[in-house]
Amino acid sequence: MVPIKIDLYSDTITRPTQAMRAFMAQAPVGDEQQKEDPSVNQLVEMVCDLLGKEDAIFLPSGTMCNQIAVRVHCRAGDEMIMDQTAHVRHYETAGAAALSGVQIYPLIGQRGIFSINQFQSAIRGSHAYDPRSRLILIEQTSNMGGGSVWPLDAIRDICDLAHQKGLVCHMDGARLFNAVTATRISAKEYSKHFDSVFIDFSKGLGAPVGGALAGSKAFIQEAWRFKHQFGGAMRQAGIIAAGATYGLQHHLDRLVEDQEHAQLLAAGLRNIPGLNVEPVETNLVFFDVAGLGLTAEAFNHLLMQQGVRVSVVEGTRIRAVTHLDVSRSQIKEALQVINAVAAQVRKI
Ligand SMILES: *Cc1c(COP(=O)(O)O)cnc(C)c1O
């Protein structure tokens, strides 16, 4: 196996920088379950400020943030509406069904973004045999939609209608800050339409572990119950919370670099015959290798032999992600490798 030199697999693969590690090592700690960990408390305050929410809770993963939100908002037999591409639907081992007894109503949006009319027609009636429409989930940015950004107007209209109809709104904001970077609309502006918001620290922010879930005081009080029940209550969690705090303080502004790198990568890929590149709005670059006559799996295999790794979505679709651990010169190098591999495949 050739070692991977340029890893575009995901923004989750970043390792904590030396400075982040030093900050984590120095973090004051206490028992998080007693709310006595100063570093966790500091992070929670920062999250509340950033998202404009009353309270927040630190959790070991983004998946747990989503699953606790579903558990607090819904009862067994409820239904939640989301785009068919949603992370909650595909990559959380059917947790909503297993842990909360909740059914998913998938909508077929465009690039992960559905319309208000689609949403409206998904809301159930009030007959005794109807599932109860309870929750609407919006993924900002939409990962499998192509790193696409939900427009603020669409969010506002959909959340307003949801509230009118007695539904609650949850944002899967794993990459909310990538949307903020692209549009310069604040995280608070996006968040104010939602009853709960999750942000991830282990993606673009480069922290090793964790996510936070934010909402009203009453919502977070309930979330604490399920943090214990789902096994997510920790002890001296300040050490990992400090990684998240460091990420918020030092790595938010640099997301713009990732997005410039994504544009650079996409522009280069568009010049390679046989590749079909989707529009790029943030740090996720999706492209299709059908024109080369091989699968995404096979293409990635060839790239890996040259020390470059991407992520195989399915069939012929590939995702390449820019992040803290990939420099501009590495993007150029990756392009050279992809170009050479594509040329070699075209010759066969
Ligand atoms: C990564 C991700 C999650 C889950 O976060 P983890 O920290 O990996 O558990 C949820 N939603 C989206 C859109 C994601 O990309």
mmCIF file of C-alpha atoms and ligand atoms in Angstrom:
data_model
loop_
_atom_site.group_PDB
_atom_site.id
_atom_site.type_symbol
_atom_site.label_atom_id
_atom_site.label_comp_id
_atom_site.label_asym_id
_atom_site.label_seq_id
_atom_site.Cartn_x
_atom_site.Cartn_y
_atom_site.Cartn_z
ATOM 1 C CA MET A 1 0.000 0.000 0.000
ATOM 2 C CA VAL A 2 1.214 3.461 -0.965
ATOM 3 C CA PRO A 3 0.789 5.863 1.975
ATOM 4 C CA ILE A 4 -1.971 8.446 1.469
ATOM 5 C CA LYS A 5 -0.288 11.828 0.995
ATOM 6 C CA ILE A 6 -3.322 13.902 0.101
ATOM 7 C CA ASP A 7 -6.510 12.811 1.831
ATOM 8 C CA LEU A 8 -9.692 14.312 0.409
ATOM 9 C CA TYR A 9 -11.828 11.596 1.989
ATOM 10 C CA SER A 10 -13.620 13.897 4.454
ATOM 11 C CA ASP A 11 -13.216 16.929 6.678
ATOM 12 C CA THR A 12 -13.478 14.481 9.595
ATOM 13 C CA ILE A 13 -9.944 13.199 9.050
ATOM 14 C CA THR A 14 -8.210 16.363 10.297
ATOM 15 C CA ARG A 15 -5.897 15.831 13.241
ATOM 16 C CA PRO A 16 -5.643 18.373 16.053
ATOM 17 C CA THR A 17 -2.851 20.873 15.411
ATOM 18 C CA GLN A 18 0.027 21.225 17.879
ATOM 19 C CA ALA A 19 -1.499 24.465 19.167
ATOM 20 C CA MET A 20 -4.886 22.807 19.637
ATOM 21 C CA ARG A 21 -3.268 19.906 21.475
ATOM 22 C CA ALA A 22 -1.410 22.314 23.754
ATOM 23 C CA PHE A 23 -4.632 24.192 24.493
ATOM 24 C CA MET A 24 -6.415 20.912 25.268
ATOM 25 C CA ALA A 25 -3.639 19.737 27.537
ATOM 26 C CA GLN A 26 -3.909 22.907 29.628
ATOM 27 C CA ALA A 27 -7.711 22.922 29.878
ATOM 28 C CA PRO A 28 -9.146 23.249 33.381
ATOM 29 C CA VAL A 29 -11.532 20.356 34.036
ATOM 30 C CA GLY A 30 -14.170 19.116 36.472
ATOM 31 C CA ASP A 31 -17.090 16.712 36.508
ATOM 32 C CA GLU A 32 -19.153 17.562 33.459
ATOM 33 C CA GLN A 33 -22.213 15.690 34.785
ATOM 34 C CA GLN A 34 -22.276 18.032 37.784
ATOM 35 C CA LYS A 35 -21.830 20.979 35.362
ATOM 36 C CA GLU A 36 -18.542 21.597 37.156
ATOM 37 C CA ASP A 37 -16.259 21.415 34.141
ATOM 38 C CA PRO A 38 -15.205 25.002 33.366
ATOM 39 C CA SER A 39 -14.007 24.163 29.862
ATOM 40 C CA VAL A 40 -17.297 22.498 28.926
ATOM 41 C CA ASN A 41 -19.205 25.413 30.471
ATOM 42 C CA GLN A 42 -17.139 27.896 28.467
ATOM 43 C CA LEU A 43 -17.812 26.008 25.229
ATOM 44 C CA VAL A 44 -21.544 25.872 25.964
ATOM 45 C CA GLU A 45 -21.595 29.638 26.474
ATOM 46 C CA MET A 46 -19.758 30.243 23.215
ATOM 47 C CA VAL A 47 -22.221 28.022 21.356
ATOM 48 C CA CYS A 48 -25.219 29.852 22.872
ATOM 49 C CA ASP A 49 -23.733 33.192 21.791
ATOM 50 C CA LEU A 50 -22.897 32.010 18.296
ATOM 51 C CA LEU A 51 -26.305 30.447 17.671
ATOM 52 C CA GLY A 52 -28.411 32.872 19.699
ATOM 53 C CA LYS A 53 -29.941 30.107 21.803
ATOM 54 C CA GLU A 54 -30.791 30.015 25.525
ATOM 55 C CA ASP A 55 -28.853 26.883 26.288
ATOM 56 C CA ALA A 56 -26.706 24.163 24.744
ATOM 57 C CA ILE A 57 -25.284 20.758 25.550
ATOM 58 C CA PHE A 58 -21.924 19.237 24.621
ATOM 59 C CA LEU A 59 -22.115 15.711 23.211
ATOM 60 C CA PRO A 60 -19.565 13.146 22.035
ATOM 61 C CA SER A 61 -20.793 13.106 18.433
ATOM 62 C CA GLY A 62 -22.970 14.845 15.918
ATOM 63 C CA THR A 63 -24.987 11.687 15.532
ATOM 64 C CA MET A 64 -25.892 11.818 19.208
ATOM 65 C CA CYS A 65 -26.890 15.488 18.812
ATOM 66 C CA ASN A 66 -29.337 14.579 16.041
ATOM 67 C CA GLN A 67 -30.650 11.513 17.835
ATOM 68 C CA ILE A 68 -31.231 13.330 21.111
ATOM 69 C CA ALA A 69 -33.009 16.146 19.273
ATOM 70 C CA VAL A 70 -35.323 13.590 17.651
ATOM 71 C CA ARG A 71 -35.877 11.847 20.981
ATOM 72 C CA VAL A 72 -36.766 15.079 22.796
ATOM 73 C CA HIS A 73 -39.014 16.484 20.076
ATOM 74 C CA CYS A 74 -40.895 13.320 19.111
ATOM 75 C CA ARG A 75 -42.913 10.458 20.529
ATOM 76 C CA ALA A 76 -43.014 6.926 19.128
ATOM 77 C CA GLY A 77 -45.340 6.907 16.122
ATOM 78 C CA ASP A 78 -44.440 10.434 15.065
ATOM 79 C CA GLU A 79 -43.093 11.256 11.651
ATOM 80 C CA MET A 80 -40.308 13.603 10.642
ATOM 81 C CA ILE A 81 -39.887 15.181 7.260
ATOM 82 C CA MET A 82 -36.504 15.670 5.587
ATOM 83 C CA ASP A 83 -34.775 15.501 2.253
ATOM 84 C CA GLN A 84 -34.180 11.964 1.001
ATOM 85 C CA THR A 85 -30.412 12.541 1.111
ATOM 86 C CA ALA A 86 -30.299 13.418 4.838
ATOM 87 C CA HIS A 87 -27.537 12.102 7.082
ATOM 88 C CA VAL A 88 -30.147 11.162 9.692
ATOM 89 C CA ARG A 89 -31.810 8.890 7.133
ATOM 90 C CA HIS A 90 -28.728 7.145 5.760
ATOM 91 C CA TYR A 91 -25.813 7.238 8.148
ATOM 92 C CA GLU A 92 -27.209 6.945 11.668
ATOM 93 C CA THR A 93 -28.103 3.222 11.582
ATOM 94 C CA ALA A 94 -31.844 3.984 11.537
ATOM 95 C CA GLY A 95 -31.395 5.497 14.993
ATOM 96 C CA ALA A 96 -34.624 7.497 14.779
ATOM 97 C CA ALA A 97 -36.562 4.243 14.353
ATOM 98 C CA ALA A 98 -34.514 2.277 16.866
ATOM 99 C CA LEU A 99 -34.210 4.837 19.646
ATOM 100 C CA SER A 100 -37.319 6.982 19.238
ATOM 101 C CA GLY A 101 -39.830 4.952 17.203
ATOM 102 C CA VAL A 102 -39.975 7.735 14.635
ATOM 103 C CA GLN A 103 -40.705 7.288 10.943
ATOM 104 C CA ILE A 104 -38.990 9.353 8.259
ATOM 105 C CA TYR A 105 -40.908 10.989 5.408
ATOM 106 C CA PRO A 106 -38.277 11.585 2.701
ATOM 107 C CA LEU A 107 -38.733 14.397 0.167
ATOM 108 C CA ILE A 108 -37.078 14.376 -3.237
ATOM 109 C CA GLY A 109 -35.426 17.779 -3.296
ATOM 110 C CA GLN A 110 -32.902 19.293 -5.679
ATOM 111 C CA ARG A 111 -29.346 19.094 -4.401
ATOM 112 C CA GLY A 112 -30.747 18.223 -0.974
ATOM 113 C CA ILE A 113 -33.100 21.201 -0.903
ATOM 114 C CA PHE A 114 -36.852 20.688 -1.031
ATOM 115 C CA SER A 115 -39.529 23.277 -1.728
ATOM 116 C CA ILE A 116 -42.163 24.637 0.606
ATOM 117 C CA ASN A 117 -44.839 23.007 -1.579
ATOM 118 C CA GLN A 118 -43.215 19.613 -1.202
ATOM 119 C CA PHE A 119 -43.051 20.157 2.520
ATOM 120 C CA GLN A 120 -46.659 21.299 2.711
ATOM 121 C CA SER A 121 -47.966 18.267 0.864
ATOM 122 C CA ALA A 122 -46.025 15.966 3.207
ATOM 123 C CA ILE A 123 -47.790 17.258 6.310
ATOM 124 C CA ARG A 124 -50.312 14.638 7.399
ATOM 125 C CA GLY A 125 -53.974 15.120 8.091
ATOM 126 C CA SER A 126 -55.592 14.615 11.450
ATOM 127 C CA HIS A 127 -57.348 11.290 10.953
ATOM 128 C CA ALA A 128 -56.741 8.733 13.688
ATOM 129 C CA TYR A 129 -54.828 6.540 11.231
ATOM 130 C CA ASP A 130 -52.400 9.280 10.172
ATOM 131 C CA PRO A 131 -48.875 9.334 11.531
ATOM 132 C CA ARG A 132 -48.374 12.576 13.434
ATOM 133 C CA SER A 133 -46.187 15.026 11.494
ATOM 134 C CA ARG A 134 -43.959 16.342 14.227
ATOM 135 C CA LEU A 135 -40.586 17.499 13.006
ATOM 136 C CA ILE A 136 -38.962 19.051 9.982
ATOM 137 C CA LEU A 137 -35.219 18.599 9.537
ATOM 138 C CA ILE A 138 -33.014 20.807 7.392
ATOM 139 C CA GLU A 139 -29.385 19.878 6.741
ATOM 140 C CA GLN A 140 -27.208 22.978 6.340
ATOM 141 C CA THR A 141 -25.142 22.506 4.227
ATOM 142 C CA SER A 142 -26.627 19.487 2.498
ATOM 143 C CA ASN A 143 -23.861 16.910 2.395
ATOM 144 C CA MET A 144 -25.118 14.435 -0.197
ATOM 145 C CA GLY A 145 -26.910 17.290 -1.963
ATOM 146 C CA GLY A 146 -23.426 18.464 -2.957
ATOM 147 C CA GLY A 147 -22.435 20.789 -0.119
ATOM 148 C CA SER A 148 -25.321 22.994 -1.199
ATOM 149 C CA VAL A 149 -26.455 25.933 0.909
ATOM 150 C CA TRP A 150 -30.073 26.271 2.014
ATOM 151 C CA PRO A 151 -31.179 29.856 1.183
ATOM 152 C CA LEU A 152 -32.271 31.816 4.242
ATOM 153 C CA ASP A 153 -35.614 32.736 2.647
ATOM 154 C CA ALA A 154 -36.487 29.094 2.037
ATOM 155 C CA ILE A 155 -35.557 28.218 5.610
ATOM 156 C CA ARG A 156 -37.682 31.034 6.977
ATOM 157 C CA ASP A 157 -40.733 30.173 4.882
ATOM 158 C CA ILE A 158 -40.559 26.454 5.633
ATOM 159 C CA CYS A 159 -39.971 26.929 9.369
ATOM 160 C CA ASP A 160 -42.766 29.503 9.603
ATOM 161 C CA LEU A 161 -45.184 27.090 7.962
ATOM 162 C CA ALA A 162 -43.950 24.236 10.158
ATOM 163 C CA HIS A 163 -44.595 26.254 13.302
ATOM 164 C CA GLN A 164 -48.029 27.295 12.054
ATOM 165 C CA LYS A 165 -48.869 23.626 11.577
ATOM 166 C CA GLY A 166 -47.611 22.672 15.020
ATOM 167 C CA LEU A 167 -44.339 21.049 13.889
ATOM 168 C CA VAL A 168 -40.922 21.723 15.373
ATOM 169 C CA CYS A 169 -37.793 22.504 13.343
ATOM 170 C CA HIS A 170 -34.350 20.973 13.751
ATOM 171 C CA MET A 171 -31.198 21.991 11.908
ATOM 172 C CA ASP A 172 -28.513 19.414 11.233
ATOM 173 C CA GLY A 173 -25.787 22.038 11.077
ATOM 174 C CA ALA A 174 -22.816 19.693 10.822
ATOM 175 C CA ARG A 175 -21.460 22.160 8.239
ATOM 176 C CA LEU A 176 -23.441 25.261 9.179
ATOM 177 C CA PHE A 177 -20.248 27.313 9.313
ATOM 178 C CA ASN A 178 -19.456 26.397 5.729
ATOM 179 C CA ALA A 179 -22.793 27.952 4.770
ATOM 180 C CA VAL A 180 -21.949 31.005 6.897
ATOM 181 C CA THR A 181 -18.584 31.260 5.118
ATOM 182 C CA ALA A 182 -20.208 31.055 1.690
ATOM 183 C CA THR A 183 -23.006 33.573 2.302
ATOM 184 C CA ARG A 184 -21.710 35.786 5.122
ATOM 185 C CA ILE A 185 -25.119 35.295 6.768
ATOM 186 C CA SER A 186 -24.489 34.689 10.466
ATOM 187 C CA ALA A 187 -25.044 31.386 12.220
ATOM 188 C CA LYS A 188 -27.517 33.244 14.446
ATOM 189 C CA GLU A 189 -29.587 34.379 11.461
ATOM 190 C CA TYR A 190 -29.886 30.825 10.198
ATOM 191 C CA SER A 191 -30.505 29.395 13.666
ATOM 192 C CA LYS A 192 -33.230 31.729 14.799
ATOM 193 C CA HIS A 193 -35.838 29.876 12.734
ATOM 194 C CA PHE A 194 -35.129 26.543 14.431
ATOM 195 C CA ASP A 195 -36.189 25.055 17.751
ATOM 196 C CA SER A 196 -32.941 23.113 17.914
ATOM 197 C CA VAL A 197 -29.602 23.319 16.131
ATOM 198 C CA PHE A 198 -26.669 20.930 16.071
ATOM 199 C CA ILE A 199 -23.142 21.957 15.120
ATOM 200 C CA ASP A 200 -20.189 19.636 14.704
ATOM 201 C CA PHE A 201 -16.657 20.323 15.945
ATOM 202 C CA SER A 202 -14.975 17.357 14.297
ATOM 203 C CA LYS A 203 -15.594 18.471 10.700
ATOM 204 C CA GLY A 204 -14.185 21.717 9.310
ATOM 205 C CA LEU A 205 -13.304 23.109 12.730
ATOM 206 C CA GLY A 206 -10.668 20.418 13.110
ATOM 207 C CA ALA A 207 -11.396 19.297 16.685
ATOM 208 C CA PRO A 208 -10.899 15.608 17.407
ATOM 209 C CA VAL A 209 -14.296 14.928 19.008
ATOM 210 C CA GLY A 210 -17.749 16.299 19.611
ATOM 211 C CA GLY A 211 -20.797 18.271 18.701
ATOM 212 C CA ALA A 212 -23.173 20.613 20.464
ATOM 213 C CA LEU A 213 -26.935 20.794 20.460
ATOM 214 C CA ALA A 214 -28.594 24.137 21.216
ATOM 215 C CA GLY A 215 -32.149 25.247 21.928
ATOM 216 C CA SER A 216 -34.431 26.563 24.652
ATOM 217 C CA LYS A 217 -33.715 25.961 28.340
ATOM 218 C CA ALA A 218 -36.578 23.471 28.556
ATOM 219 C CA PHE A 219 -35.344 21.616 25.463
ATOM 220 C CA ILE A 220 -31.788 21.311 26.794
ATOM 221 C CA GLN A 221 -33.050 20.182 30.192
ATOM 222 C CA GLU A 222 -34.780 17.264 28.472
ATOM 223 C CA ALA A 223 -31.725 16.691 26.270
ATOM 224 C CA TRP A 224 -29.668 16.157 29.439
ATOM 225 C CA ARG A 225 -31.919 13.240 30.411
ATOM 226 C CA PHE A 226 -31.220 11.497 27.107
ATOM 227 C CA LYS A 227 -27.526 12.379 27.219
ATOM 228 C CA HIS A 228 -27.429 10.145 30.289
ATOM 229 C CA GLN A 229 -29.776 7.550 28.838
ATOM 230 C CA PHE A 230 -27.854 7.252 25.549
ATOM 231 C CA GLY A 231 -24.554 7.018 27.442
ATOM 232 C CA GLY A 232 -23.210 10.388 26.383
ATOM 233 C CA ALA A 233 -22.715 11.944 29.821
ATOM 234 C CA MET A 234 -18.996 12.289 30.458
ATOM 235 C CA ARG A 235 -16.683 13.307 33.310
ATOM 236 C CA GLN A 236 -13.615 15.511 32.707
ATOM 237 C CA ALA A 237 -14.826 16.273 29.220
ATOM 238 C CA GLY A 238 -13.141 19.682 29.303
ATOM 239 C CA ILE A 239 -10.099 18.229 27.591
ATOM 240 C CA ILE A 240 -12.086 17.471 24.454
ATOM 241 C CA ALA A 241 -14.358 20.497 24.818
ATOM 242 C CA ALA A 242 -11.201 22.624 24.723
ATOM 243 C CA GLY A 243 -10.453 21.229 21.258
ATOM 244 C CA ALA A 244 -13.872 22.453 20.145
ATOM 245 C CA THR A 245 -13.362 25.867 21.767
ATOM 246 C CA TYR A 246 -9.991 26.184 20.075
ATOM 247 C CA GLY A 247 -11.598 25.272 16.763
ATOM 248 C CA LEU A 248 -14.267 27.952 17.177
ATOM 249 C CA GLN A 249 -11.678 30.550 18.136
ATOM 250 C CA HIS A 250 -9.038 29.787 15.527
ATOM 251 C CA HIS A 251 -10.462 27.732 12.681
ATOM 252 C CA LEU A 252 -13.734 29.449 11.811
ATOM 253 C CA ASP A 253 -12.186 32.232 9.761
ATOM 254 C CA ARG A 254 -9.988 29.868 7.815
ATOM 255 C CA LEU A 255 -12.945 27.911 6.372
ATOM 256 C CA VAL A 256 -12.783 30.423 3.537
ATOM 257 C CA GLU A 257 -9.481 28.824 2.509
ATOM 258 C CA ASP A 258 -11.124 25.399 2.297
ATOM 259 C CA GLN A 259 -13.811 26.850 0.081
ATOM 260 C CA GLU A 260 -11.258 28.560 -2.179
ATOM 261 C CA HIS A 261 -9.442 25.236 -2.422
ATOM 262 C CA ALA A 262 -12.703 23.518 -3.350
ATOM 263 C CA GLN A 263 -13.223 26.038 -6.178
ATOM 264 C CA LEU A 264 -9.654 25.505 -7.351
ATOM 265 C CA LEU A 265 -10.142 21.756 -7.308
ATOM 266 C CA ALA A 266 -13.476 21.960 -9.142
ATOM 267 C CA ALA A 267 -12.048 24.277 -11.812
ATOM 268 C CA GLY A 268 -9.196 21.843 -12.415
ATOM 269 C CA LEU A 269 -11.495 18.831 -12.534
ATOM 270 C CA ARG A 270 -13.747 20.551 -15.085
ATOM 271 C CA ASN A 271 -10.788 20.601 -17.486
ATOM 272 C CA ILE A 272 -10.355 16.843 -17.318
ATOM 273 C CA PRO A 273 -12.240 14.993 -20.081
ATOM 274 C CA GLY A 274 -14.502 12.234 -18.779
ATOM 275 C CA LEU A 275 -15.303 13.914 -15.470
ATOM 276 C CA ASN A 276 -18.590 15.590 -14.757
ATOM 277 C CA VAL A 277 -18.311 18.068 -11.882
ATOM 278 C CA GLU A 278 -21.336 19.217 -9.865
ATOM 279 C CA PRO A 279 -21.702 22.878 -8.863
ATOM 280 C CA VAL A 280 -19.501 23.672 -5.849
ATOM 281 C CA GLU A 281 -20.849 26.002 -3.160
ATOM 282 C CA THR A 282 -18.754 25.135 -0.116
ATOM 283 C CA ASN A 283 -15.971 22.668 0.750
ATOM 284 C CA LEU A 284 -17.507 19.569 -0.843
ATOM 285 C CA VAL A 285 -16.647 18.721 -4.448
ATOM 286 C CA PHE A 286 -18.744 16.017 -6.089
ATOM 287 C CA PHE A 287 -17.884 14.600 -9.492
ATOM 288 C CA ASP A 288 -18.859 11.683 -11.657
ATOM 289 C CA VAL A 289 -16.507 9.332 -13.481
ATOM 290 C CA ALA A 290 -19.133 7.613 -15.698
ATOM 291 C CA GLY A 291 -17.499 9.285 -18.730
ATOM 292 C CA LEU A 292 -14.327 7.308 -18.037
ATOM 293 C CA GLY A 293 -16.230 4.032 -18.077
ATOM 294 C CA LEU A 294 -15.269 2.814 -14.624
ATOM 295 C CA THR A 295 -16.740 2.857 -11.137
ATOM 296 C CA ALA A 296 -15.976 5.372 -8.430
ATOM 297 C CA GLU A 297 -14.498 2.515 -6.420
ATOM 298 C CA ALA A 298 -12.094 1.576 -9.221
ATOM 299 C CA PHE A 299 -11.129 5.210 -9.834
ATOM 300 C CA ASN A 300 -10.422 5.790 -6.151
ATOM 301 C CA HIS A 301 -8.340 2.629 -6.104
ATOM 302 C CA LEU A 302 -6.160 3.992 -8.911
ATOM 303 C CA LEU A 303 -5.820 7.339 -7.124
ATOM 304 C CA MET A 304 -4.827 5.647 -3.890
ATOM 305 C CA GLN A 305 -1.978 3.904 -5.680
ATOM 306 C CA GLN A 306 -0.694 7.441 -6.323
ATOM 307 C CA GLY A 307 -1.193 8.576 -2.719
ATOM 308 C CA VAL A 308 -4.471 10.467 -3.197
ATOM 309 C CA ARG A 309 -7.746 9.394 -1.598
ATOM 310 C CA VAL A 310 -11.302 10.562 -2.276
ATOM 311 C CA SER A 311 -14.599 9.196 -1.026
ATOM 312 C CA VAL A 312 -16.792 6.841 -3.023
ATOM 313 C CA VAL A 313 -20.432 7.878 -2.778
ATOM 314 C CA GLU A 314 -22.056 5.221 -4.935
ATOM 315 C CA GLY A 315 -21.818 3.942 -8.485
ATOM 316 C CA THR A 316 -19.761 6.479 -10.392
ATOM 317 C CA ARG A 317 -20.167 9.438 -7.988
ATOM 318 C CA ILE A 318 -17.199 10.674 -5.975
ATOM 319 C CA ARG A 319 -16.855 13.238 -3.189
ATOM 320 C CA ALA A 320 -13.638 15.134 -2.511
ATOM 321 C CA VAL A 321 -13.508 17.317 0.587
ATOM 322 C CA THR A 322 -11.155 20.185 1.346
ATOM 323 C CA HIS A 323 -10.121 20.786 4.948
ATOM 324 C CA LEU A 324 -7.517 22.018 7.422
ATOM 325 C CA ASP A 325 -5.021 19.301 6.540
ATOM 326 C CA VAL A 326 -4.928 19.992 2.790
ATOM 327 C CA SER A 327 -2.894 22.924 1.470
ATOM 328 C CA ARG A 328 -3.275 24.807 -1.783
ATOM 329 C CA SER A 329 -0.192 23.146 -3.241
ATOM 330 C CA GLN A 330 -1.587 19.744 -2.298
ATOM 331 C CA ILE A 331 -4.779 20.563 -4.179
ATOM 332 C CA LYS A 332 -2.671 21.297 -7.249
ATOM 333 C CA GLU A 333 -0.747 18.079 -6.739
ATOM 334 C CA ALA A 334 -3.991 16.103 -6.336
ATOM 335 C CA LEU A 335 -5.229 17.613 -9.607
ATOM 336 C CA GLN A 336 -2.085 16.448 -11.392
ATOM 337 C CA VAL A 337 -2.594 12.943 -10.052
ATOM 338 C CA ILE A 338 -6.298 12.861 -10.974
ATOM 339 C CA ASN A 339 -5.477 14.220 -14.429
ATOM 340 C CA ALA A 340 -2.793 11.590 -15.002
ATOM 341 C CA VAL A 341 -4.981 8.744 -13.769
ATOM 342 C CA ALA A 342 -7.908 9.887 -15.947
ATOM 343 C CA ALA A 343 -5.601 10.124 -18.991
ATOM 344 C CA GLN A 344 -4.318 6.619 -18.319
ATOM 345 C CA VAL A 345 -7.899 5.264 -18.048
ATOM 346 C CA ARG A 346 -8.937 6.984 -21.294
ATOM 347 C CA LYS A 347 -6.079 5.224 -23.122
ATOM 348 C CA ILE A 348 -7.172 1.723 -22.075
HETATM 349 C C1 LIG B 1 -20.899 14.148 10.059
HETATM 350 C C2 LIG B 1 -22.330 14.478 10.006
HETATM 351 C C3 LIG B 1 -23.189 14.158 11.057
HETATM 352 C C4 LIG B 1 -22.778 13.347 12.259
HETATM 353 O O1 LIG B 1 -21.709 13.824 12.956
HETATM 354 P P1 LIG B 1 -20.682 12.852 13.708
HETATM 355 O O2 LIG B 1 -19.927 13.777 14.578
HETATM 356 O O3 LIG B 1 -19.857 12.201 12.629
HETATM 357 O O4 LIG B 1 -21.481 11.831 14.465
HETATM 358 C C5 LIG B 1 -24.509 14.547 10.948
HETATM 359 N N1 LIG B 1 -24.966 15.203 9.876
HETATM 360 C C6 LIG B 1 -24.165 15.526 8.837
HETATM 361 C C7 LIG B 1 -24.732 16.279 7.679
HETATM 362 C C8 LIG B 1 -22.838 15.161 8.853
HETATM 363 O O5 LIG B 1 -22.060 15.466 7.813
#
